[in-house]
CSV table of C-alpha atoms in Angstrom, one decimal:
chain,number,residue,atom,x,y,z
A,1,UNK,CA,11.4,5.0,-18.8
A,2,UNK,CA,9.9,1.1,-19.1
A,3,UNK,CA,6.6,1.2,-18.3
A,4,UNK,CA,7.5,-1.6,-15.6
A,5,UNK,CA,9.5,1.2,-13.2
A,6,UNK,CA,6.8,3.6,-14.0
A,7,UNK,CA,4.4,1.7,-12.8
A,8,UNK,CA,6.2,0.1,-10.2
A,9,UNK,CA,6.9,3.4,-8.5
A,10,UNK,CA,3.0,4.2,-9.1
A,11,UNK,CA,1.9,1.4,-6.8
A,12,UNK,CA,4.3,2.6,-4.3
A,13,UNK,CA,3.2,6.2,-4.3
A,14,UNK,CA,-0.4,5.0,-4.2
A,15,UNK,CA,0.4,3.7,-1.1
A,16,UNK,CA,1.9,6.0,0.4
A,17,UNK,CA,-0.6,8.8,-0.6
A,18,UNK,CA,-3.9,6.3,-0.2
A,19,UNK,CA,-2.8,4.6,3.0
A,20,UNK,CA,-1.2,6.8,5.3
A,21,UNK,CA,-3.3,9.5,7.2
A,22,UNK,CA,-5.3,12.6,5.2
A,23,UNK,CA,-5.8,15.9,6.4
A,24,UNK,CA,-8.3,18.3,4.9
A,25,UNK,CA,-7.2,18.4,1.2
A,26,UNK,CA,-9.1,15.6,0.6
A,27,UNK,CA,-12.6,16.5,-1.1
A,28,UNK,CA,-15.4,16.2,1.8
A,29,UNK,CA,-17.9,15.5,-1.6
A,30,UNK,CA,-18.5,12.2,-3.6
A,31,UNK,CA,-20.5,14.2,-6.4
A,32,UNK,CA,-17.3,13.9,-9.3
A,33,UNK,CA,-18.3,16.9,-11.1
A,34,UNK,CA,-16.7,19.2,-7.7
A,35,UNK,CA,-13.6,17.2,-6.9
A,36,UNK,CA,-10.9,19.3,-9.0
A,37,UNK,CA,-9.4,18.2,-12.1
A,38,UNK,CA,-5.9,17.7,-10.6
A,39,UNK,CA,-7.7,14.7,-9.5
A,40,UNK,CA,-9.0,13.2,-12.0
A,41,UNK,CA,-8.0,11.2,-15.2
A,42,UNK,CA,-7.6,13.4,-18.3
A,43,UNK,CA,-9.0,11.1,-21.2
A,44,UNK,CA,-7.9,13.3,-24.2
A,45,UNK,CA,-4.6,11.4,-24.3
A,46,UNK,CA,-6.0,8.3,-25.4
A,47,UNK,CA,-8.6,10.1,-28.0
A,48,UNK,CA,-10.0,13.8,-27.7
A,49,UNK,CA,-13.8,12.8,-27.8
A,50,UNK,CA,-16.3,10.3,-28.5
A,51,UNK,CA,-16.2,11.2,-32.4
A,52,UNK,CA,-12.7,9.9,-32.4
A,53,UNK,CA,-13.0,7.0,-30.5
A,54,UNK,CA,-16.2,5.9,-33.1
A,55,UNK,CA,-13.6,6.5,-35.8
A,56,UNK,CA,-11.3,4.3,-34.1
A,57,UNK,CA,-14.2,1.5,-33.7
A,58,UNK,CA,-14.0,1.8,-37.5
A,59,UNK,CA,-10.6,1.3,-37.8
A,60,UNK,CA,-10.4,-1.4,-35.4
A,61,UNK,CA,-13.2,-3.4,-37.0
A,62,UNK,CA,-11.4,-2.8,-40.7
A,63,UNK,CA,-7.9,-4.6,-39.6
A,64,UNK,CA,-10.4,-7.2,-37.3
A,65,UNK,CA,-11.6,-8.1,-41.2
A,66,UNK,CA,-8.4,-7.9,-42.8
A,67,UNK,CA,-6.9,-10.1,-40.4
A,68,UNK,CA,-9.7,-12.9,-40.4
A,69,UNK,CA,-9.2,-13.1,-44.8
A,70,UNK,CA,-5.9,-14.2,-44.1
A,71,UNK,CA,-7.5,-17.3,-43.3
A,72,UNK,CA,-5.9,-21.0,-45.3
A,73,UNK,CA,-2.9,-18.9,-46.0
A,74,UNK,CA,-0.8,-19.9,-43.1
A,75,UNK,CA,0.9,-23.1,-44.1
A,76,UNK,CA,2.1,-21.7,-47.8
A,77,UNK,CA,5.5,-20.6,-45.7
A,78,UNK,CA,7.3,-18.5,-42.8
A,79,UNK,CA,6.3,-15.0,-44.5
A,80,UNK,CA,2.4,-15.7,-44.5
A,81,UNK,CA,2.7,-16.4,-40.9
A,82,UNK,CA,5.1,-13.4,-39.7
A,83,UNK,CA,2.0,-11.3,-41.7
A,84,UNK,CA,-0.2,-12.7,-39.6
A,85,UNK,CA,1.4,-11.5,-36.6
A,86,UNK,CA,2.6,-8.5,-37.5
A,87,UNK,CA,-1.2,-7.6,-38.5
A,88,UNK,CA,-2.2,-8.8,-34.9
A,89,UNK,CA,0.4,-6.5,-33.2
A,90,UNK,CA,-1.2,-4.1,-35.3
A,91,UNK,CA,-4.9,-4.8,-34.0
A,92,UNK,CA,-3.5,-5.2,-30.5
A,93,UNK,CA,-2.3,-1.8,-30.5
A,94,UNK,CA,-5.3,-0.3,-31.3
A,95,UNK,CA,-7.4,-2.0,-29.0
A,96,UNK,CA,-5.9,-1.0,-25.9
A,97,UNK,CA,-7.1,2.8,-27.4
A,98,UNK,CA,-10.5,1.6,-28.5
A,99,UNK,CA,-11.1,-0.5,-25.2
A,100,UNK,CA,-9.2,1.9,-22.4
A,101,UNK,CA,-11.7,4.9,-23.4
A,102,UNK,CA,-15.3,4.2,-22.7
A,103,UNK,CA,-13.8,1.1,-19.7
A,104,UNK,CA,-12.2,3.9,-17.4
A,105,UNK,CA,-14.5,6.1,-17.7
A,106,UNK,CA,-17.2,3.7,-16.8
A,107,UNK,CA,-15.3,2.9,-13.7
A,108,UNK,CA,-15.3,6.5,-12.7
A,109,UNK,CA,-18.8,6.0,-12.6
A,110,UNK,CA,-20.3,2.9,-13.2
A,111,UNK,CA,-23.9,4.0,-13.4
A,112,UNK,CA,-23.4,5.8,-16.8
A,113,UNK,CA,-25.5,3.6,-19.1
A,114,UNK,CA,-24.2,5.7,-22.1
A,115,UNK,CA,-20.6,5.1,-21.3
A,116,UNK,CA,-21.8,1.5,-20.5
A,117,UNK,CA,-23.0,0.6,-23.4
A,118,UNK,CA,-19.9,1.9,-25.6
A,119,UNK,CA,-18.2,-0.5,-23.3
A,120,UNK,CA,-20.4,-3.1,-24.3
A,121,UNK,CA,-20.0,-2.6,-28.2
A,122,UNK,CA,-16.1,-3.0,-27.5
A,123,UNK,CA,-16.6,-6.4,-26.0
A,124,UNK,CA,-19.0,-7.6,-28.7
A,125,UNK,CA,-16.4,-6.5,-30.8
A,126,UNK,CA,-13.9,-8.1,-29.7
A,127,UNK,CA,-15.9,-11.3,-29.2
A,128,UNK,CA,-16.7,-11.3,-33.1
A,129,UNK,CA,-13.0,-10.9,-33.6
A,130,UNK,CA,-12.4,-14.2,-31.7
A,131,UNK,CA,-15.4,-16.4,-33.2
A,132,UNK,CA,-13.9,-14.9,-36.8
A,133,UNK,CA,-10.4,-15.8,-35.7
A,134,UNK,CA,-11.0,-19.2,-34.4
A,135,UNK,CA,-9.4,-21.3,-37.2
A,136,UNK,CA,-6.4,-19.3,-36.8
A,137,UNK,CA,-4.5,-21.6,-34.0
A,138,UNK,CA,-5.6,-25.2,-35.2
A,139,UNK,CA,-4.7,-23.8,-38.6
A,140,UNK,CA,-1.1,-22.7,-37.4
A,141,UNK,CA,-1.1,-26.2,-35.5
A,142,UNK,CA,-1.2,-28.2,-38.6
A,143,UNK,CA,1.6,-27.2,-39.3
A,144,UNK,CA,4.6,-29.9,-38.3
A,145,UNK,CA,6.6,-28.3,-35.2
A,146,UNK,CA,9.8,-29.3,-36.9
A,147,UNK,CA,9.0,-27.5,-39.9
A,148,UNK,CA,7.8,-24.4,-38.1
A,149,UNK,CA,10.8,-24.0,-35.7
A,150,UNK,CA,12.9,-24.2,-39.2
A,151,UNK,CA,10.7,-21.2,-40.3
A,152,UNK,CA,11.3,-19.8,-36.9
A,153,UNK,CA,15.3,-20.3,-37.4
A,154,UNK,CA,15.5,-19.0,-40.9
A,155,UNK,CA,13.2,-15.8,-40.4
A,156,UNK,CA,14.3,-13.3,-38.6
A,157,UNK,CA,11.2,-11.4,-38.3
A,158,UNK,CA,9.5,-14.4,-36.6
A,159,UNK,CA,12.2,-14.5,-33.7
A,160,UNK,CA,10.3,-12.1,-31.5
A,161,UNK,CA,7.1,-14.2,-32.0
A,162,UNK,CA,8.3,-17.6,-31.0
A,163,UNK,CA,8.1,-17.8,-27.2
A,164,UNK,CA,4.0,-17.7,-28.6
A,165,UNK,CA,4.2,-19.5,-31.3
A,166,UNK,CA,5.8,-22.5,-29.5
A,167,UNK,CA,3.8,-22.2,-26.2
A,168,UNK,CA,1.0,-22.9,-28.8
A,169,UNK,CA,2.4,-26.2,-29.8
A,170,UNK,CA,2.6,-26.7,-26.1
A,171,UNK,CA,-0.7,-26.3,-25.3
A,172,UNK,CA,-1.7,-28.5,-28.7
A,173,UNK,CA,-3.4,-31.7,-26.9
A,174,UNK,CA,-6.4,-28.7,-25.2
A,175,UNK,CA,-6.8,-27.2,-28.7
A,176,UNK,CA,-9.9,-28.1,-30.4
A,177,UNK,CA,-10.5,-28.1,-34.2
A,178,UNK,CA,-12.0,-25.0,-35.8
A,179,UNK,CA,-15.0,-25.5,-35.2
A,180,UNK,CA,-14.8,-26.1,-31.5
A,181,UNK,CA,-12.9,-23.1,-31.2
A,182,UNK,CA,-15.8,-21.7,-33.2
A,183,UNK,CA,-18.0,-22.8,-30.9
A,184,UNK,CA,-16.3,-21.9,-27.7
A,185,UNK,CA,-15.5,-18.4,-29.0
A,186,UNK,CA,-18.9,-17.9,-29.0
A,187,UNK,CA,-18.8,-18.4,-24.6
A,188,UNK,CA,-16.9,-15.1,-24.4
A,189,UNK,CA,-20.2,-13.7,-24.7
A,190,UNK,CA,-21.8,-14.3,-22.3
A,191,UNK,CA,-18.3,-15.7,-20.0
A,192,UNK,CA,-18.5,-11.9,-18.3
A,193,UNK,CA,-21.7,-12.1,-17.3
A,194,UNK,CA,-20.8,-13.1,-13.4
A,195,UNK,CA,-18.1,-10.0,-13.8
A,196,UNK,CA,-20.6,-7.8,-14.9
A,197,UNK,CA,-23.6,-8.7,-12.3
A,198,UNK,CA,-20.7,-8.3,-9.1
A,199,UNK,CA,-20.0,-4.7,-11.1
A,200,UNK,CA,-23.2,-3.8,-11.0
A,201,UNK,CA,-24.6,-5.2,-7.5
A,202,UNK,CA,-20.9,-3.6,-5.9
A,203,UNK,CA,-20.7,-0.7,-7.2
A,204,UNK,CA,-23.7,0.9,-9.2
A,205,UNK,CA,-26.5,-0.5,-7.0
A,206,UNK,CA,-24.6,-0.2,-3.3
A,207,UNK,CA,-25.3,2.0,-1.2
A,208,UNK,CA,-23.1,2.4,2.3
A,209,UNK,CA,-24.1,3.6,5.7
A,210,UNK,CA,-23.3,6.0,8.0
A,211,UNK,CA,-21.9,5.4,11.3
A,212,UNK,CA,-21.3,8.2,14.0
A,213,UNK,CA,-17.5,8.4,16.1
A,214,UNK,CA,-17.0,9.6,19.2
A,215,UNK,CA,-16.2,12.7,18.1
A,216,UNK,CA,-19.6,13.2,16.6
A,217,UNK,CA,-18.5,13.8,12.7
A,218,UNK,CA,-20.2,11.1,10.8
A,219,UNK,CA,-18.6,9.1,8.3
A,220,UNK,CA,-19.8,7.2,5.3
A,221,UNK,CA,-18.2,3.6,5.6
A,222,UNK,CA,-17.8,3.3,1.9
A,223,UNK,CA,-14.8,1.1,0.7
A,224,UNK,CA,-12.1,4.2,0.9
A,225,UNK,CA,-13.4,5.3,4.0
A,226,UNK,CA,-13.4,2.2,5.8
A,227,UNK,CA,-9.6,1.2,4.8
A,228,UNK,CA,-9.1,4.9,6.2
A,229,UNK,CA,-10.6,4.4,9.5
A,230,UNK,CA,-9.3,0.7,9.8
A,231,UNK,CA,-5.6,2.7,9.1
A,232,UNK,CA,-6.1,5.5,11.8
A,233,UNK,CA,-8.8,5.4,14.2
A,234,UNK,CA,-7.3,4.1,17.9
A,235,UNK,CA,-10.8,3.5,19.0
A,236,UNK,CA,-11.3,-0.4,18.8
A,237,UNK,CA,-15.5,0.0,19.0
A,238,UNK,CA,-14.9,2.5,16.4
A,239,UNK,CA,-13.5,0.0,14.3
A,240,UNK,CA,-15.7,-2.6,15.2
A,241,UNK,CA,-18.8,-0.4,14.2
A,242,UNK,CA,-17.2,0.8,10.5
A,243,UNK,CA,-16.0,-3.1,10.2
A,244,UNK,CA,-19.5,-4.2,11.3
A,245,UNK,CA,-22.0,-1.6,9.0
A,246,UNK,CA,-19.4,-1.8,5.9
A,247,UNK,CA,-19.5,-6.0,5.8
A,248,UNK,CA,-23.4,-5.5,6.8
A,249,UNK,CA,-23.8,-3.7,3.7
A,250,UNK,CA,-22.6,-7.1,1.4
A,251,UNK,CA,-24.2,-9.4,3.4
A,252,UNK,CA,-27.8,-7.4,2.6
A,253,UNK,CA,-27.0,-9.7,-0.8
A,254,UNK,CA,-25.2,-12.4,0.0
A,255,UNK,CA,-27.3,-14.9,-1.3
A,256,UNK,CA,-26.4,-12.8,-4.7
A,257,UNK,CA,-22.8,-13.0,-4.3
A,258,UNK,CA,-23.0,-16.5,-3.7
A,259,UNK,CA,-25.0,-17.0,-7.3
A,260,UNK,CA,-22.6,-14.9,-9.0
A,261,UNK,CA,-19.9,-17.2,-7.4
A,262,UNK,CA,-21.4,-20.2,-8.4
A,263,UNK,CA,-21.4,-18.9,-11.9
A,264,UNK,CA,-17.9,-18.4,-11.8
A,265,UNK,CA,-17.3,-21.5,-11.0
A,266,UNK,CA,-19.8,-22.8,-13.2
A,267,UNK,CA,-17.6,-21.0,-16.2
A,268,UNK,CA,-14.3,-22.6,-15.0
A,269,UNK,CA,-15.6,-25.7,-15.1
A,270,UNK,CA,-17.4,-25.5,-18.7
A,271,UNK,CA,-14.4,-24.8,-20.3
A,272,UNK,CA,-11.7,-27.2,-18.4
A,273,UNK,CA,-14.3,-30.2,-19.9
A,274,UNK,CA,-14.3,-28.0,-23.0
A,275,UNK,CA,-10.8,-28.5,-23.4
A,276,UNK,CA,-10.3,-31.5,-21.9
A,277,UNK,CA,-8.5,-30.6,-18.6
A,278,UNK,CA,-8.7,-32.8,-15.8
A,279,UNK,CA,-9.7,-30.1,-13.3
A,280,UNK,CA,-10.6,-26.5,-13.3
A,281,UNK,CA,-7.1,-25.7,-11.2
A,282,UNK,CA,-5.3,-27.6,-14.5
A,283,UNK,CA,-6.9,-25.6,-16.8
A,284,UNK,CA,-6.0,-22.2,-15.0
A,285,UNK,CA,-2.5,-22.6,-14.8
A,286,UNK,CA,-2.1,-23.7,-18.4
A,287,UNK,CA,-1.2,-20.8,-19.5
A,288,UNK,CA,1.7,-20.3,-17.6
A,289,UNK,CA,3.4,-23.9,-17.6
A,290,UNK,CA,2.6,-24.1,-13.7
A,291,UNK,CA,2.6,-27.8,-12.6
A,292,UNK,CA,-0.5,-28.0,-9.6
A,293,UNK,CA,1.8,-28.7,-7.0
A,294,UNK,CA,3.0,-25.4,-6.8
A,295,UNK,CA,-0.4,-24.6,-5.7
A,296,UNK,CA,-0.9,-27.4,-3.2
A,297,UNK,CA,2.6,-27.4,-1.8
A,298,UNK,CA,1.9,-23.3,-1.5
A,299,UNK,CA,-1.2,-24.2,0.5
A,300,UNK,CA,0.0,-26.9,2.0
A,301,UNK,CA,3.3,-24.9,3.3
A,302,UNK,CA,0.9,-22.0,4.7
A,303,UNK,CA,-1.3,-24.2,6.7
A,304,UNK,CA,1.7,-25.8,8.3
A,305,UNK,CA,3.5,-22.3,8.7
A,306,UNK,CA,0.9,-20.1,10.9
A,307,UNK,CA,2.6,-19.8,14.0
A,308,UNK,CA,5.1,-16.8,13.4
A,309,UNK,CA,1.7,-15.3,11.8
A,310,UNK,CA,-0.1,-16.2,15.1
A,311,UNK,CA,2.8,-15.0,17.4
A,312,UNK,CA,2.7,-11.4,15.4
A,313,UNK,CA,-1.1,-10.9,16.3
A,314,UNK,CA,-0.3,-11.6,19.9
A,315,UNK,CA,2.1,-9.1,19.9
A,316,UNK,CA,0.3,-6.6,18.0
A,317,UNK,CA,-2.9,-7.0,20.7
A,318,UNK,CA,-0.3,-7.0,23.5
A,319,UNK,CA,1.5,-3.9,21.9
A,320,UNK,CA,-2.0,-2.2,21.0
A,321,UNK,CA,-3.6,-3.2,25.1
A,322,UNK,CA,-6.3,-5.1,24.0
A,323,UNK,CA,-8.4,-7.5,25.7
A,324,UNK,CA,-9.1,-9.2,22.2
A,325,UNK,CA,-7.5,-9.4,18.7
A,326,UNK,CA,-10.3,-9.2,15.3
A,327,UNK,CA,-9.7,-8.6,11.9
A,328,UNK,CA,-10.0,-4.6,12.4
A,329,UNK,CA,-7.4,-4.7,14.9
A,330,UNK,CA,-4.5,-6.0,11.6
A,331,UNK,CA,-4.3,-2.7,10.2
A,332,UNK,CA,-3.9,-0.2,12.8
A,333,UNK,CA,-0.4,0.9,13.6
A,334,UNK,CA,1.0,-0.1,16.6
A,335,UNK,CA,2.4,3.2,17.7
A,336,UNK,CA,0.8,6.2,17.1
A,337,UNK,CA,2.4,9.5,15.0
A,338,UNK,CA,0.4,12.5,14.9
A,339,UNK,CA,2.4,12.9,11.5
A,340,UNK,CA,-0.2,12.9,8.1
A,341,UNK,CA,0.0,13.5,4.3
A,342,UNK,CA,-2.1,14.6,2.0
A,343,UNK,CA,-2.0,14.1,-1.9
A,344,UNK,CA,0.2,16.4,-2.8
A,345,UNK,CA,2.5,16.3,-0.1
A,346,UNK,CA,2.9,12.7,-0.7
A,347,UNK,CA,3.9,13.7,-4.5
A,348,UNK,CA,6.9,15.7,-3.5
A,349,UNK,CA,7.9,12.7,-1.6
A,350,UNK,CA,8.0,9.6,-3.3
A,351,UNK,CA,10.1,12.8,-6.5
A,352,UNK,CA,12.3,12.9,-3.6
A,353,UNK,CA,12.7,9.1,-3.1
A,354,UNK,CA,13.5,8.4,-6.6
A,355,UNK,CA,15.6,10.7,-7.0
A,356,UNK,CA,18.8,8.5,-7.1
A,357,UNK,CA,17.5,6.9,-9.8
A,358,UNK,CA,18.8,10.3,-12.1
A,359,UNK,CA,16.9,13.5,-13.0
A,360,UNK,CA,15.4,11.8,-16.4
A,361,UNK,CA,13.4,9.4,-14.6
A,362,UNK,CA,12.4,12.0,-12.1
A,363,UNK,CA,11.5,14.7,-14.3
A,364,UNK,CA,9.4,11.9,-16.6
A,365,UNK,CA,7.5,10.8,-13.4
A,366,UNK,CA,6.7,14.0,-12.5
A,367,UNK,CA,5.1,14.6,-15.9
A,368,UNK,CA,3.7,11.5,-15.5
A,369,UNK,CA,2.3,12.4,-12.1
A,370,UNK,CA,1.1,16.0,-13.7
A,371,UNK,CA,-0.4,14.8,-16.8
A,372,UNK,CA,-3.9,13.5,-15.6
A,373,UNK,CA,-3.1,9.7,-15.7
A,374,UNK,CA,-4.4,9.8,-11.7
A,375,UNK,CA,-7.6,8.9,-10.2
A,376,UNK,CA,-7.6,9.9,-6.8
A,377,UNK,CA,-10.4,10.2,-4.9
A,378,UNK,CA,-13.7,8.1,-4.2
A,379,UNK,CA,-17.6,9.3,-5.9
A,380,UNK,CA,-20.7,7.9,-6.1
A,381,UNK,CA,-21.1,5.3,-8.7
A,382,UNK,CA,-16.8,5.0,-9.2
A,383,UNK,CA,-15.3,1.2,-8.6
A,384,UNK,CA,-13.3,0.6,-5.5
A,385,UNK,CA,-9.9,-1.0,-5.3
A,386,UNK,CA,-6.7,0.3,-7.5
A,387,UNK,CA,-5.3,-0.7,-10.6
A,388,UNK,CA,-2.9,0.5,-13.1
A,389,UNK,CA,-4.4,0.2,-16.8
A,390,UNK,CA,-1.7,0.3,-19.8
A,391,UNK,CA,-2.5,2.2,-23.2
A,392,UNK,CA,-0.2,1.7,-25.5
A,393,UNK,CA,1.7,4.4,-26.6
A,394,UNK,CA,0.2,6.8,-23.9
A,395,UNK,CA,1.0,6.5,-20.0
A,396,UNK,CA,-0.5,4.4,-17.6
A,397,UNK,CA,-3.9,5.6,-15.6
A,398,UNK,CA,-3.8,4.9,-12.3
A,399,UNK,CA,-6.9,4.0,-9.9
């Protein structure tokens, strides 16, 4: 199965299973250590313990070194440089192991400072790897185009790596020389910082209130819970007060969100002048060949398109007999089922929906689905949201 379907099919089984209505299946504790194991990622796929994974630091670090003495060997022909990439397939590979360990397990809980600062050693790592590296594109650039697209045509083994190699050639005039790359590789140090503060102040520091229904159980409005109650609860003041005590909870530090922000924007701007972009927006859409006016026609287009958007909320608070129409009011169904799924149940479903795509795929995604590559629940200290991380040569884990 491509990874592609299989993770494609993920994200739709996520929301079914994560969106629609509970019932009591769901753990009623955020400590991780009692929600069962059927609910949590298996690590032991990617390596079996933190002995391995060190060995695999090793290894890493051994081809990061191999790679960087190929340096001034490039322009002697077409085989030095397949070498080259071949050996950074080979590093790539690895990395995903080395990396995908100690990062989901911090996001299971994100106030492990053991776990933590494995994950920091990978990203030192791999921001010595790019400061040792950094001659390697103004090195491959001085070589003429026309003589490397004749390499191109007259290697095979360099076909699969020319889309890259090309796009490089591309992007020449925002290359510097090697030792502004140097220079610049040396940002990625401290580039994550803003990342890492938000991590920190959103997940590992937070904590969410309690509010009180009608009903008199009282709910912890953290991220999950809140999306639940926006989802299911009929009650428009019950809404209201989660909506209200779950944003309440941010705004306690908004002046900190706005500083990490700021540096954000501080970073996209230091390295658009770095490389000599125009604007920040030029210099993120680089990468992928996107002129700007994509993104100003988009906006543009969606500013003077609103009123189908503003006729469907009319209708929904007509539909749902309200007086008045908030942001809590978007998610809530506007006819009610008494109909709910758990986890499990939700499983069995989406096997059943893809069934027509042949018993292979469904017996693979129900290994897949069995094989502890799923996160499901909230705890204390985990990261919200939901993401699918790749590993290569092991399954996708699921958030």
């Amino acid at each position: 199965m491509q990874p592609s379907r299989l993770i494609a099919t993920a994200l739709a089984f996520l929301a079914v299973a994560l969106h629609a209505p509970a019932d009591a299946a769901k753990p009623a504790t955020r400590d991780r250590a009692e929600i069962p194991l059927q609910y949590r990622w298996d690590f032991s796929a990617i390596y079996p313990n933190w002995e391995a994974w060190e060995a695999g630091m090793r290894e890493l670090e051994s081809k990061m070194d191999a790679f960087a003495a190929l340096k001034g060997s490039l322009a002697r022909g077409p085989a030095e440089v397949l070498k080259a990439y071949q050996a950074f397939d080979d590093i790539g590979m690895l990395q995903y192991k080395v990396y995908r360990y100690p990062q989901l397990q911090r996001d299971t809980d994100t106030r492990k400072q053991d776990v933590a600062g494995k994950f920091q050693r990978v990203t030192a790592l791999f921001a010595k790897f790019g400061t040792a590296t950094a001659w390697f594109t103004p090195e491959l650039l001085q070589i003429p185009q026309a003589t490397m697209q004749r390499w191109i045509r007259e290697t095979p083994g360099l076909a699969p790596y020319a889309f890259t190699i090309l796009d490089d050639y591309r992007k020449q005039k925002h290359v510097l020389d090697e030792k502004g790359e140097k220079l610049l590789s040396f940002a990625a140090r401290f580039g994550q910082t803003p990342t890492a503060i938000f991590q920190e102040l959103s997940t590992s520091d937070i904590k969410f209130p309690k509010i009180t229904l009608a009903d008199g159980a009282e709910v912890t409005v953290s991220p999950a819970n809140y999306q639940h109650l926006l989802h299911t609860n009929y009650v428009q003041a019950e809404r209201a007060k989660a909506f209200e005590a779950h944003l309440k909870t941010y705004a306690a530090t908004a002046n900190t969100y706005a500083a990490i922000y700021n540096g954000v924007l501080q970073r996209g701007w230091f390295m658009a002048q770095a490389r000599n972009f125009p604007t920040t927006l030029e210099a993120a859409l680089e990468d992928n060949a996107i002129p700007p006016a994509v993104v100003t026609t988009l906006i543009d287009t969606v500013r003077k398109g609103t009123a189908p958007l503003q006729r469907y909320a009319k209708l929904r608070r007509k539909l749902l007999g309200l007086a008045e129409y908030h942001l809590y009011d978007a998610f809530i169904p506007v006819y009610r089922t008494e109909r709910s799924y758990d986890f499990d149940a939700s499983k069995d479903l989406v096997l059943e929906a893809v069934a027509p795509l042949g018993a292979d795929y469904v017996e693979k995604y129900r290994r897949w689905m069995q094989g502890g590559r799923l996160d499901v629940y909230e705890n204390e200290g985990k990261r919200s949201g939901a993401y699918s991380a790749n590993v290569y040569g092991v399954a996708p884990y699921v958030l």
